[in-house]
Amino acid sequence: MSKLWAGRASGKINEAAESFNASISFDKRLITEDVKGSIAHAAMLGKQGIIPQKDSDMIIEGLAGILDDLSSGALEVDPTAEDVHTFVEQALIARIGDAGKKLHTARSRNDQVALDMKLYARNAAEEIVYSLKTLVAALADKAEEYKGAVMSGYTHLQRAQPVTFGHHLAAYCYMFLRDMDRIKDAIKRLNLSPIGSAALAGTTFPTDRKFEASTLGFDGVVENSMDGVSDRDYVVELSADLALVMTHLSRLSEEIVLWSSFEFGYITLSDDFTTGSSIMPQKKNPDIAELTRGKTGRVYGDLVSILTVLKSLPLAYNKDMQEDKEGFFDAVDTVKACLGVFAPMIEGITAKTERMAQAAKEGYINATDLADYLAKKGVPFREAYKIVGEIVRDATAKGVTLEEIPLEEYKKRSPAFDADLYEEISLETCVAKRTSEGGTAISSVEKQLASIRAKLNKY
Ligand code: ARG
């Protein structure tokens, strides 16, 4: 395909250099954005009398035809075109002739590609927010189902204090809600139109940038044309937001892998979200969680890659910036794919509540409550802590739980112990008494879930 820029240069390029330079293989993804941006541009050119209205009308009709033919399959992207902008312009000229040659008045591929990327990023980000909403809803439902299921909470991956499975899952809802907030916030910042910046310096034509911006759903225009063509902050910002989504997914994935192991035995995944082994008949592997954990690495890579491309890049447009696309597309595709399988996987989780409760009983996770019991009876906490530490040490050696130690034994350790201690250290009591805001008591978790749902309804 001939080059848009044949003129000053011959337009003939070494074959290897040509394919090295070309971006059509990946920027064809921007074709809808490119055509819509061009329709807005043509409308502005006509309205402002920069080109005759009839040419503007012809261009818009021609571009709309391109969109239709692309979706029906009557038109295919030419893989030999240099980039998506070249392809669209040349397809237009092939359809409507000379009028099509006026479309590129008062713009450059530099502001055009900036526009296309912003339109794409905005749309992709909104879709991801929607997928996150679905995930949070699934997590909240699961949390509701298991708000009374006592399990051990962990610190240092050592059994720590009793919590409920619902409380644990609700914690993830908050992480993903923050992700939604962050992405929405990034959309707000990116939603200014760069079109009309032209190559870098603006243009001598009497354009109406605000008209183009509002046609395309922007809140306003980028105020500095050099910034308009050089800014890829939003790619960095959204990539960072997506990397954090993956961080959260990877933490949950890791827990799902652990919980579904024989050693924990806390949950089972539904069969349709696990795989078997080709050799070991007993296996039911949590591949979806593992793969999500693994894919986190590539999204981090995508973030570091765009940061590195932009580092030290002088103003304004540089061809380096073409490298903003593949990594960002990859991050978007990866996050969408992970979220797409994650919500239904969560729905298919069954908790083995008895096993969870049993593990909780064996972990001395009510030791803090026993020390608190003594403290409430007037024993200074430091002393209570030491007494209970010794009790736990002996109980561990004997292989008994705190509930199994007889009262006489307790009394030998401290006269402050009484029969009511058993009620105090039952795991149900330990959970039920943690009614502090954000705590693990059923009533506290119910408040959290109500708040999570209220936040979700705003999206
Ligand atoms: N394919 C280019 C990119 O993605 C489009 C902009 C080209 N501009 C230029 N002056 N060569 O960045």
Short mmCIF file of C-alpha atoms and ligand atoms in Angstrom, two decimals:
data_model
loop_
_atom_site.label_atom_id
_atom_site.label_comp_id
_atom_site.label_asym_id
_atom_site.label_seq_id
_atom_site.Cartn_x
_atom_site.Cartn_y
_atom_site.Cartn_z
CA MET A 1 0.00 0.00 0.00
CA SER A 2 1.37 3.47 -0.78
CA LYS A 3 2.54 5.73 2.01
CA LEU A 4 0.66 8.79 3.23
CA TRP A 5 3.97 10.57 3.51
CA ALA A 6 5.37 10.00 -0.03
CA GLY A 7 6.54 13.46 -1.10
CA ARG A 8 9.58 14.77 0.72
CA ALA A 9 10.73 11.17 0.98
CA SER A 10 10.29 8.78 -1.90
CA GLY A 11 7.75 6.70 -0.01
CA LYS A 12 9.81 3.63 -0.84
CA ILE A 13 11.13 1.90 2.20
CA ASN A 14 13.38 -1.10 2.71
CA GLU A 15 11.22 -4.19 3.10
CA ALA A 16 12.54 -5.14 6.52
CA ALA A 17 12.29 -1.54 7.71
CA GLU A 18 8.74 -1.37 6.41
CA SER A 19 7.49 -4.30 8.41
CA PHE A 20 9.51 -3.14 11.42
CA ASN A 21 7.85 0.27 11.21
CA ALA A 22 4.33 -0.92 10.57
CA SER A 23 1.75 -1.05 13.35
CA ILE A 24 -1.30 -2.28 11.45
CA SER A 25 -1.01 -5.78 12.89
CA PHE A 26 -1.91 -4.44 16.33
CA ASP A 27 -3.38 -0.95 15.89
CA LYS A 28 -6.14 -2.36 13.66
CA ARG A 29 -7.83 -2.90 17.00
CA LEU A 30 -8.38 0.88 17.05
CA ILE A 31 -10.31 0.97 13.79
CA THR A 32 -13.73 1.81 15.25
CA GLU A 33 -12.22 4.60 17.35
CA ASP A 34 -10.28 5.85 14.32
CA VAL A 35 -13.37 6.01 12.12
CA LYS A 36 -15.52 7.63 14.81
CA GLY A 37 -12.81 10.20 15.46
CA SER A 38 -12.63 10.92 11.75
CA ILE A 39 -16.40 11.34 11.50
CA ALA A 40 -16.28 13.95 14.28
CA HIS A 41 -13.34 15.65 12.59
CA ALA A 42 -15.09 15.77 9.20
CA ALA A 43 -18.22 17.19 10.81
CA MET A 44 -16.15 19.91 12.46
CA LEU A 45 -14.34 20.75 9.19
CA GLY A 46 -17.68 21.17 7.41
CA LYS A 47 -19.33 23.15 10.22
CA GLN A 48 -16.40 25.55 10.35
CA GLY A 49 -16.32 25.99 6.56
CA ILE A 50 -12.77 24.63 6.45
CA ILE A 51 -13.94 22.22 3.75
CA PRO A 52 -17.20 22.46 1.77
CA GLN A 53 -20.20 21.01 3.60
CA LYS A 54 -20.91 18.61 0.74
CA ASP A 55 -17.39 17.16 1.05
CA SER A 56 -17.87 16.81 4.77
CA ASP A 57 -21.16 14.99 4.16
CA MET A 58 -19.55 12.67 1.62
CA ILE A 59 -16.70 11.88 3.98
CA ILE A 60 -19.06 11.08 6.83
CA GLU A 61 -21.17 8.85 4.62
CA GLY A 62 -18.07 7.11 3.30
CA LEU A 63 -16.72 6.54 6.82
CA ALA A 64 -20.06 5.21 8.05
CA GLY A 65 -20.01 2.80 5.08
CA ILE A 66 -16.54 1.64 6.11
CA LEU A 67 -17.80 0.87 9.62
CA ASP A 68 -20.80 -1.03 8.25
CA ASP A 69 -18.68 -3.02 5.83
CA LEU A 70 -16.15 -3.84 8.51
CA SER A 71 -18.84 -5.26 10.76
CA SER A 72 -20.52 -7.21 7.96
CA GLY A 73 -17.16 -8.55 6.85
CA ALA A 74 -17.47 -6.96 3.38
CA LEU A 75 -14.32 -4.95 4.15
CA GLU A 76 -11.19 -6.38 5.67
CA VAL A 77 -8.21 -4.54 7.06
CA ASP A 78 -5.32 -4.61 4.59
CA PRO A 79 -2.38 -6.13 6.46
CA THR A 80 0.08 -4.32 4.20
CA ALA A 81 -1.12 -0.85 5.25
CA GLU A 82 1.36 1.04 7.45
CA ASP A 83 -1.12 1.69 10.21
CA VAL A 84 -4.82 1.92 10.92
CA HIS A 85 -4.96 5.64 10.06
CA THR A 86 -3.44 5.02 6.64
CA PHE A 87 -5.80 2.15 5.99
CA VAL A 88 -8.95 4.11 6.84
CA GLU A 89 -7.95 7.17 4.85
CA GLN A 90 -7.00 5.16 1.80
CA ALA A 91 -10.15 3.03 2.00
CA LEU A 92 -12.15 6.27 2.15
CA ILE A 93 -10.41 7.77 -0.88
CA ALA A 94 -10.96 4.53 -2.79
CA ARG A 95 -14.68 4.88 -2.06
CA ILE A 96 -15.40 8.58 -2.51
CA GLY A 97 -12.44 9.92 -4.45
CA ASP A 98 -11.04 13.44 -4.06
CA ALA A 99 -13.30 14.57 -1.22
CA GLY A 100 -11.67 11.90 0.92
CA LYS A 101 -8.33 13.61 0.45
CA LYS A 102 -9.63 16.58 2.45
CA LEU A 103 -10.24 14.61 5.65
CA HIS A 104 -6.72 15.04 6.96
CA THR A 105 -6.97 18.86 6.92
CA ALA A 106 -6.03 20.44 10.27
CA ARG A 107 -4.94 17.24 11.94
CA SER A 108 -1.99 14.89 12.06
CA ARG A 109 -1.61 11.23 12.80
CA ASN A 110 -0.06 12.39 16.05
CA ASP A 111 -3.26 13.83 17.47
CA GLN A 112 -5.26 11.16 15.67
CA VAL A 113 -3.48 8.28 17.39
CA ALA A 114 -3.66 10.08 20.73
CA LEU A 115 -7.41 10.41 20.22
CA ASP A 116 -7.87 6.77 19.19
CA MET A 117 -5.93 5.52 22.20
CA LYS A 118 -7.93 7.67 24.59
CA LEU A 119 -11.22 6.50 23.14
CA TYR A 120 -10.07 2.90 23.35
CA ALA A 121 -8.70 3.26 26.89
CA ARG A 122 -11.89 4.91 28.11
CA ASN A 123 -14.06 2.15 26.74
CA ALA A 124 -11.81 -0.68 27.92
CA ALA A 125 -11.61 0.87 31.40
CA GLU A 126 -15.39 1.13 31.62
CA GLU A 127 -15.79 -2.50 30.62
CA ILE A 128 -13.30 -3.56 33.27
CA VAL A 129 -15.13 -1.58 35.95
CA TYR A 130 -18.25 -3.45 34.95
CA SER A 131 -16.50 -6.84 35.21
CA LEU A 132 -15.16 -5.85 38.63
CA LYS A 133 -18.68 -5.03 39.71
CA THR A 134 -19.76 -8.55 38.76
CA LEU A 135 -16.86 -10.02 40.72
CA VAL A 136 -17.57 -7.96 43.85
CA ALA A 137 -21.23 -8.97 43.69
CA ALA A 138 -20.22 -12.65 43.49
CA LEU A 139 -17.83 -12.25 46.43
CA ALA A 140 -20.45 -10.43 48.49
CA ASP A 141 -22.99 -13.20 47.84
CA LYS A 142 -20.46 -15.84 48.90
CA ALA A 143 -19.60 -13.79 51.99
CA GLU A 144 -23.28 -13.58 52.87
CA GLU A 145 -23.63 -17.35 52.50
CA TYR A 146 -20.73 -17.98 54.88
CA LYS A 147 -21.05 -15.08 57.32
CA GLY A 148 -21.51 -17.59 60.14
CA ALA A 149 -18.80 -20.06 59.06
CA VAL A 150 -16.04 -19.91 61.68
CA MET A 151 -12.54 -20.38 60.38
CA SER A 152 -9.09 -19.49 61.53
CA GLY A 153 -7.80 -16.11 60.50
CA TYR A 154 -4.08 -16.11 59.83
CA THR A 155 -1.10 -13.89 60.38
CA HIS A 156 2.28 -15.06 59.10
CA LEU A 157 0.20 -17.93 57.66
CA GLN A 158 -0.03 -19.20 61.24
CA ARG A 159 -3.43 -19.67 62.80
CA ALA A 160 -4.14 -16.44 64.66
CA GLN A 161 -7.70 -15.63 65.72
CA PRO A 162 -11.13 -16.90 64.78
CA VAL A 163 -12.88 -15.08 61.95
CA THR A 164 -15.60 -16.12 59.55
CA PHE A 165 -15.18 -17.11 55.95
CA GLY A 166 -17.65 -14.36 55.11
CA HIS A 167 -15.50 -11.76 56.86
CA HIS A 168 -12.45 -12.96 54.95
CA LEU A 169 -14.20 -12.77 51.56
CA ALA A 170 -15.66 -9.35 52.35
CA ALA A 171 -12.10 -8.04 52.73
CA TYR A 172 -11.55 -8.79 49.04
CA CYS A 173 -14.72 -6.91 48.10
CA TYR A 174 -13.11 -3.75 49.47
CA MET A 175 -9.92 -4.25 47.48
CA PHE A 176 -11.83 -4.61 44.23
CA LEU A 177 -14.09 -1.69 45.10
CA ARG A 178 -11.01 0.49 45.47
CA ASP A 179 -9.83 -0.78 42.09
CA MET A 180 -13.13 0.30 40.57
CA ASP A 181 -12.76 3.72 42.18
CA ARG A 182 -9.23 4.12 40.93
CA ILE A 183 -10.14 3.21 37.36
CA LYS A 184 -13.11 5.57 37.40
CA ASP A 185 -10.83 8.30 38.68
CA ALA A 186 -8.31 7.65 35.89
CA ILE A 187 -11.14 7.86 33.33
CA LYS A 188 -12.06 11.28 34.72
CA ARG A 189 -8.51 12.53 34.22
CA LEU A 190 -8.06 11.10 30.74
CA ASN A 191 -11.37 12.35 29.42
CA LEU A 192 -10.06 15.45 27.63
CA SER A 193 -9.77 15.45 23.86
CA PRO A 194 -6.36 15.80 22.20
CA ILE A 195 -7.73 16.14 18.66
CA GLY A 196 -6.91 19.50 17.12
CA SER A 197 -3.43 19.51 18.63
CA ALA A 198 -2.39 18.58 15.08
CA ALA A 199 1.26 17.53 14.73
CA LEU A 200 2.31 19.36 17.90
CA ALA A 201 1.80 23.11 17.50
CA GLY A 202 -1.89 23.47 16.77
CA THR A 203 -3.15 24.64 13.40
CA THR A 204 -3.78 27.79 11.36
CA PHE A 205 -7.28 26.58 10.43
CA PRO A 206 -10.24 27.94 12.43
CA THR A 207 -11.06 24.62 14.10
CA ASP A 208 -13.59 24.02 16.87
CA ARG A 209 -11.94 21.60 19.23
CA LYS A 210 -14.70 21.78 21.80
CA PHE A 211 -17.24 20.66 19.22
CA GLU A 212 -15.15 17.59 18.38
CA ALA A 213 -14.62 16.88 22.06
CA SER A 214 -18.30 16.99 22.93
CA THR A 215 -19.25 14.93 19.87
CA LEU A 216 -16.92 12.21 21.14
CA GLY A 217 -18.12 12.35 24.75
CA PHE A 218 -15.12 14.16 26.24
CA ASP A 219 -15.50 16.57 29.15
CA GLY A 220 -13.27 19.14 27.46
CA VAL A 221 -10.05 19.55 25.49
CA VAL A 222 -6.38 19.13 26.38
CA GLU A 223 -5.28 22.73 26.79
CA ASN A 224 -1.76 22.46 25.42
CA SER A 225 -1.26 20.96 21.96
CA MET A 226 2.24 19.68 22.77
CA ASP A 227 0.85 17.91 25.81
CA GLY A 228 -2.03 16.70 23.68
CA VAL A 229 0.22 14.64 21.41
CA SER A 230 2.82 13.65 24.01
CA ASP A 231 0.69 12.55 26.91
CA ARG A 232 0.44 8.83 27.62
CA ASP A 233 0.00 9.27 31.38
CA TYR A 234 -3.40 7.64 31.16
CA VAL A 235 -1.86 4.50 29.69
CA VAL A 236 0.54 4.36 32.64
CA GLU A 237 -2.17 5.15 35.15
CA LEU A 238 -4.60 2.56 33.85
CA SER A 239 -1.82 -0.02 33.50
CA ALA A 240 -0.94 0.59 37.15
CA ASP A 241 -4.60 0.23 38.12
CA LEU A 242 -4.79 -3.02 36.18
CA ALA A 243 -1.57 -4.25 37.79
CA LEU A 244 -3.18 -3.65 41.17
CA VAL A 245 -6.32 -5.51 40.12
CA MET A 246 -4.00 -8.42 39.30
CA THR A 247 -2.26 -8.07 42.66
CA HIS A 248 -5.61 -8.51 44.35
CA LEU A 249 -6.63 -11.38 42.08
CA SER A 250 -3.29 -13.07 42.71
CA ARG A 251 -3.71 -12.88 46.48
CA LEU A 252 -7.16 -14.40 46.26
CA SER A 253 -5.87 -16.98 43.75
CA GLU A 254 -3.13 -18.00 46.13
CA GLU A 255 -5.66 -18.45 48.93
CA ILE A 256 -7.93 -20.49 46.67
CA VAL A 257 -4.98 -22.73 45.78
CA LEU A 258 -4.15 -23.16 49.47
CA TRP A 259 -7.72 -23.60 50.67
CA SER A 260 -8.49 -26.23 48.04
CA SER A 261 -5.39 -28.25 48.89
CA PHE A 262 -5.70 -31.47 50.89
CA GLU A 263 -3.64 -29.86 53.65
CA PHE A 264 -6.15 -27.07 54.24
CA GLY A 265 -9.26 -28.71 52.84
CA TYR A 266 -11.32 -25.56 53.42
CA ILE A 267 -13.09 -25.34 50.08
CA THR A 268 -13.98 -27.26 46.99
CA LEU A 269 -14.19 -25.66 43.59
CA SER A 270 -16.95 -26.69 41.24
CA ASP A 271 -15.78 -29.32 38.76
CA ASP A 272 -16.17 -27.02 35.78
CA PHE A 273 -13.50 -24.69 37.18
CA THR A 274 -10.88 -27.33 37.84
CA THR A 275 -8.87 -29.69 35.68
CA GLY A 276 -7.63 -33.22 36.13
CA SER A 277 -4.23 -34.74 35.65
CA SER A 278 -3.34 -36.88 32.66
CA ILE A 279 -1.65 -39.40 34.93
CA MET A 280 -2.88 -38.96 38.51
CA PRO A 281 -6.54 -39.97 38.63
CA GLN A 282 -7.21 -38.39 42.04
CA LYS A 283 -6.26 -34.85 41.00
CA LYS A 284 -8.58 -31.86 40.86
CA ASN A 285 -6.38 -28.91 40.12
CA PRO A 286 -7.19 -25.23 40.68
CA ASP A 287 -5.73 -24.21 37.29
CA ILE A 288 -7.86 -21.10 36.89
CA ALA A 289 -6.55 -19.63 40.14
CA GLU A 290 -2.99 -20.68 39.34
CA LEU A 291 -3.12 -19.21 35.87
CA THR A 292 -4.51 -15.94 37.18
CA ARG A 293 -1.69 -15.84 39.73
CA GLY A 294 0.77 -16.44 36.90
CA LYS A 295 -0.72 -13.87 34.54
CA THR A 296 -0.17 -11.20 37.16
CA GLY A 297 3.45 -11.22 36.06
CA ARG A 298 2.66 -10.19 32.53
CA VAL A 299 0.47 -7.28 33.58
CA TYR A 300 3.25 -6.02 35.87
CA GLY A 301 5.55 -6.37 32.85
CA ASP A 302 3.16 -4.30 30.73
CA LEU A 303 3.25 -1.51 33.31
CA VAL A 304 7.02 -1.46 33.58
CA SER A 305 7.28 -1.55 29.82
CA ILE A 306 5.20 1.60 29.19
CA LEU A 307 6.94 3.46 32.02
CA THR A 308 10.27 2.61 30.45
CA VAL A 309 9.19 3.62 26.95
CA LEU A 310 8.16 7.06 28.22
CA LYS A 311 11.16 7.65 30.43
CA SER A 312 13.27 10.59 29.17
CA LEU A 313 11.27 10.86 25.96
CA PRO A 314 11.59 14.43 24.68
CA LEU A 315 8.51 16.34 23.50
CA ALA A 316 6.54 16.00 21.39
CA TYR A 317 5.61 12.88 19.38
CA ASN A 318 8.29 10.22 18.94
CA LYS A 319 7.86 6.93 17.18
CA ASP A 320 8.73 5.24 20.47
CA MET A 321 5.16 6.02 21.44
CA GLN A 322 3.85 3.42 19.04
CA GLU A 323 5.14 1.02 21.72
CA ASP A 324 2.33 2.15 24.02
CA LYS A 325 -0.14 -0.20 22.39
CA GLU A 326 0.71 -3.88 22.57
CA GLY A 327 1.48 -3.86 26.29
CA PHE A 328 -1.66 -1.93 27.12
CA PHE A 329 -3.82 -4.16 24.93
CA ASP A 330 -2.24 -7.17 26.60
CA ALA A 331 -2.96 -5.79 30.08
CA VAL A 332 -6.58 -5.07 29.13
CA ASP A 333 -7.07 -8.52 27.53
CA THR A 334 -5.44 -10.31 30.45
CA VAL A 335 -7.45 -8.54 33.14
CA LYS A 336 -10.68 -9.04 31.19
CA ALA A 337 -9.92 -12.73 30.72
CA CYS A 338 -9.11 -13.23 34.41
CA LEU A 339 -12.19 -11.37 35.60
CA GLY A 340 -14.30 -13.30 33.10
CA VAL A 341 -13.49 -16.63 34.75
CA PHE A 342 -13.06 -15.43 38.30
CA ALA A 343 -16.61 -14.36 39.14
CA PRO A 344 -18.19 -17.68 38.08
CA MET A 345 -15.38 -19.57 39.82
CA ILE A 346 -16.21 -17.75 43.07
CA GLU A 347 -19.88 -18.62 42.64
CA GLY A 348 -18.91 -22.29 42.43
CA ILE A 349 -16.97 -22.37 45.70
CA THR A 350 -18.32 -24.61 48.46
CA ALA A 351 -16.80 -24.16 51.90
CA LYS A 352 -16.20 -27.24 54.01
CA THR A 353 -17.37 -25.50 57.13
CA GLU A 354 -16.83 -28.44 59.46
CA ARG A 355 -13.24 -28.84 58.39
CA MET A 356 -12.72 -25.08 58.79
CA ALA A 357 -14.19 -25.14 62.29
CA GLN A 358 -12.12 -28.21 63.22
CA ALA A 359 -8.90 -26.55 62.05
CA ALA A 360 -9.88 -23.46 64.02
CA LYS A 361 -10.33 -25.56 67.17
CA GLU A 362 -6.91 -27.12 66.82
CA GLY A 363 -5.02 -23.88 66.44
CA TYR A 364 -5.26 -22.32 69.94
CA ILE A 365 -6.69 -19.32 68.17
CA ASN A 366 -8.81 -18.51 71.22
CA ALA A 367 -5.67 -17.94 73.32
CA THR A 368 -6.05 -14.16 73.01
CA ASP A 369 -9.61 -14.45 74.31
CA LEU A 370 -8.42 -16.52 77.26
CA ALA A 371 -5.85 -13.85 78.13
CA ASP A 372 -8.54 -11.18 77.70
CA TYR A 373 -10.75 -13.21 80.07
CA LEU A 374 -8.09 -13.03 82.79
CA ALA A 375 -7.47 -9.35 82.11
CA LYS A 376 -11.20 -8.66 82.48
CA LYS A 377 -10.99 -10.39 85.89
CA GLY A 378 -8.30 -7.94 86.98
CA VAL A 379 -5.11 -9.84 86.10
CA PRO A 380 -2.72 -7.38 84.40
CA PHE A 381 -2.66 -8.25 80.67
CA ARG A 382 1.10 -8.87 80.56
CA GLU A 383 0.74 -11.43 83.34
CA ALA A 384 -2.37 -12.95 81.76
CA TYR A 385 -0.47 -13.24 78.48
CA LYS A 386 2.32 -15.17 80.21
CA ILE A 387 -0.03 -17.51 82.08
CA VAL A 388 -1.94 -18.36 78.90
CA GLY A 389 1.34 -18.81 77.00
CA GLU A 390 2.38 -21.47 79.49
CA ILE A 391 -1.02 -23.14 79.33
CA VAL A 392 -0.79 -23.30 75.53
CA ARG A 393 2.74 -24.69 75.73
CA ASP A 394 1.63 -27.55 78.01
CA ALA A 395 -1.56 -28.18 76.04
CA THR A 396 0.48 -28.44 72.83
CA ALA A 397 2.74 -31.00 74.46
CA LYS A 398 -0.29 -33.02 75.62
CA GLY A 399 -2.11 -32.59 72.33
CA VAL A 400 -5.27 -31.12 73.88
CA THR A 401 -7.28 -28.01 73.03
CA LEU A 402 -7.92 -25.21 75.52
CA GLU A 403 -11.54 -26.32 75.79
CA GLU A 404 -10.41 -29.79 76.86
CA ILE A 405 -8.33 -28.69 79.86
CA PRO A 406 -10.23 -29.27 83.15
CA LEU A 407 -11.05 -26.36 85.43
CA GLU A 408 -8.78 -27.69 88.27
CA GLU A 409 -5.82 -27.42 85.92
CA TYR A 410 -6.76 -23.85 85.08
CA LYS A 411 -7.18 -22.97 88.75
CA LYS A 412 -3.65 -24.17 89.44
CA ARG A 413 -2.42 -21.54 87.01
CA SER A 414 -4.53 -18.69 88.35
CA PRO A 415 -7.31 -18.39 90.94
CA ALA A 416 -9.02 -15.94 88.61
CA PHE A 417 -10.15 -18.81 86.34
CA ASP A 418 -13.74 -19.95 86.73
CA ALA A 419 -16.23 -22.19 84.95
CA ASP A 420 -17.40 -19.32 82.76
CA LEU A 421 -14.07 -19.40 80.95
CA TYR A 422 -15.31 -22.18 78.63
CA GLU A 423 -18.15 -20.07 77.36
CA GLU A 424 -15.74 -17.19 76.88
CA ILE A 425 -13.29 -19.16 74.74
CA SER A 426 -15.78 -21.05 72.59
CA LEU A 427 -15.01 -20.09 69.01
CA GLU A 428 -18.58 -18.98 68.45
CA THR A 429 -18.27 -16.56 71.38
CA CYS A 430 -14.91 -15.30 70.15
CA VAL A 431 -16.49 -14.42 66.80
CA ALA A 432 -19.78 -13.16 68.22
CA LYS A 433 -18.03 -10.76 70.61
CA ARG A 434 -15.99 -9.06 67.92
CA THR A 435 -18.72 -6.57 67.15
CA SER A 436 -16.35 -3.65 66.74
CA GLU A 437 -16.76 -1.75 63.47
CA GLY A 438 -15.19 -3.84 60.74
CA GLY A 439 -14.95 -6.84 63.04
CA THR A 440 -15.79 -10.46 62.40
CA ALA A 441 -19.10 -10.76 64.30
CA ILE A 442 -22.01 -11.65 62.04
CA SER A 443 -23.66 -8.29 62.73
CA SER A 444 -20.45 -6.43 61.82
CA VAL A 445 -20.00 -8.40 58.60
CA GLU A 446 -23.64 -7.78 57.71
CA LYS A 447 -23.01 -4.05 58.03
CA GLN A 448 -19.96 -4.41 55.78
CA LEU A 449 -21.96 -6.29 53.19
CA ALA A 450 -24.71 -3.68 53.22
CA SER A 451 -22.11 -0.99 52.67
CA ILE A 452 -20.42 -2.97 49.88
CA ARG A 453 -23.77 -3.39 48.11
CA ALA A 454 -24.57 0.29 48.50
CA LYS A 455 -21.21 1.18 46.95
CA LEU A 456 -21.83 -1.28 44.09
CA ASN A 457 -25.20 0.26 43.36
CA LYS A 458 -23.51 3.55 42.58
CA TYR A 459 -21.74 1.95 39.61
N1 ARG B 1 1.40 4.25 14.31
C1 ARG B 1 1.72 5.47 14.95
C2 ARG B 1 1.64 5.32 16.47
O1 ARG B 1 1.02 4.41 16.88
C3 ARG B 1 0.79 6.54 14.51
C4 ARG B 1 1.34 7.91 14.61
C5 ARG B 1 2.35 8.10 13.57
N2 ARG B 1 2.83 9.44 13.51
C6 ARG B 1 3.92 9.72 12.86
N3 ARG B 1 4.29 10.95 12.85
N4 ARG B 1 4.63 8.82 12.24
O2 ARG B 1 2.19 6.06 17.22
#
